[in-house]
């Protein structure tokens, strides 16, 4: 049997066979190639001179690592010439990047978090890339980067594809084109992503939670209550013992939940109130919420479904609670009271 590569999957193996437009296939393959290049750079580590600070700040005021900048450049360069994109937006750029005039313009918009989990780069812990694809509205004003921002402000329900790469002991590409979630493993010798898991389903219940406990004193009452109940274990109101994990790379925490269930929370807290939360709607929350829902899980801010949010600005931040359905419903329900 022919190898079940990403290209083959996009052409004939997904559930709505043959329904993926050629340009979208090409776009996803180019993003996957870029992730492969990022994976190679990461693999070189100290030998490739890619570790450490870049010496600059991004729009969010965060210090950029060399790999944040390099990964951003790899994604931009890979995607700008192919004729499948109208513009790109990234966590690491103030404004959208328009496709230069010398290249053909396509009908899609791409957003990405080029390197997720920056604090883990220098300590050799899993990191990743997160991306999301939207259709560019027909009447979009792409005359300047400032004007182009408007085209991106679409709710997460409008995503036509989303995915992430995890650079861990193995490099994986986890993808949804709106008909479930599939996982590809990078075969380093062949330089190909090969299909290794289909129809990913997140268990509805879990005994594992992920939250940065150091922020406990800043959380709101519903999350305080929920975490206290989990920590109370068997003798508490939830009647079971929970375990806790926090990698501090959203991709790695989400991938664990994709694999064996769990709940991930970066909830609203009093420290982050002014910014709206910690995680970024367009580069982190929306693509992950799309994938999680496609795998049968749930994703909310505590108060509403993430995918229903009408974005107000490109770099908007939101609280994120996602993962196993029954647990997300429970803590979301506590916000209603
Ligand atoms: P990034 O490296 O793209 O800035 O994202 C980091 C995010 C996310 O990956 C992770 O879940 C969270 O920030 C970790 O935050 P804390 O360091 O506050 O735990
Ligand atoms: Mn991130
Ligand atoms: Mn990042």
CSV table of C-alpha atoms and ligand atoms in Angstrom, one decimal, residues 62 68 91-92 112-118 128 130 248-251 278-280 283-284, ligand 2:
chain,number,residue,atom,x,y,z
A,62,UNK,CA,7.4,39.8,25.5
A,68,UNK,CA,10.5,32.9,17.8
A,91,UNK,CA,1.8,36.5,17.2
A,92,UNK,CA,5.3,37.9,16.5
A,112,UNK,CA,0.1,31.5,13.4
A,113,UNK,CA,2.0,31.3,16.6
A,114,UNK,CA,5.3,30.4,15.0
A,115,UNK,CA,6.9,29.0,18.2
A,116,UNK,CA,4.7,28.1,21.1
A,117,UNK,CA,6.2,27.4,24.5
A,118,UNK,CA,9.1,29.8,24.2
A,128,UNK,CA,5.3,23.8,18.8
A,130,UNK,CA,0.0,26.6,15.9
A,248,UNK,CA,3.8,25.5,29.9
A,249,UNK,CA,3.8,24.8,26.1
A,250,UNK,CA,0.1,25.0,25.1
A,251,UNK,CA,0.8,22.6,22.2
A,278,UNK,CA,-3.2,35.4,28.7
A,279,UNK,CA,-3.6,33.4,25.5
A,280,UNK,CA,-4.1,34.9,22.1
A,283,UNK,CA,-3.0,32.3,17.2
A,284,UNK,CA,-3.7,30.0,20.1
B,2,LIG,MN1,1.9,30.4,22.3
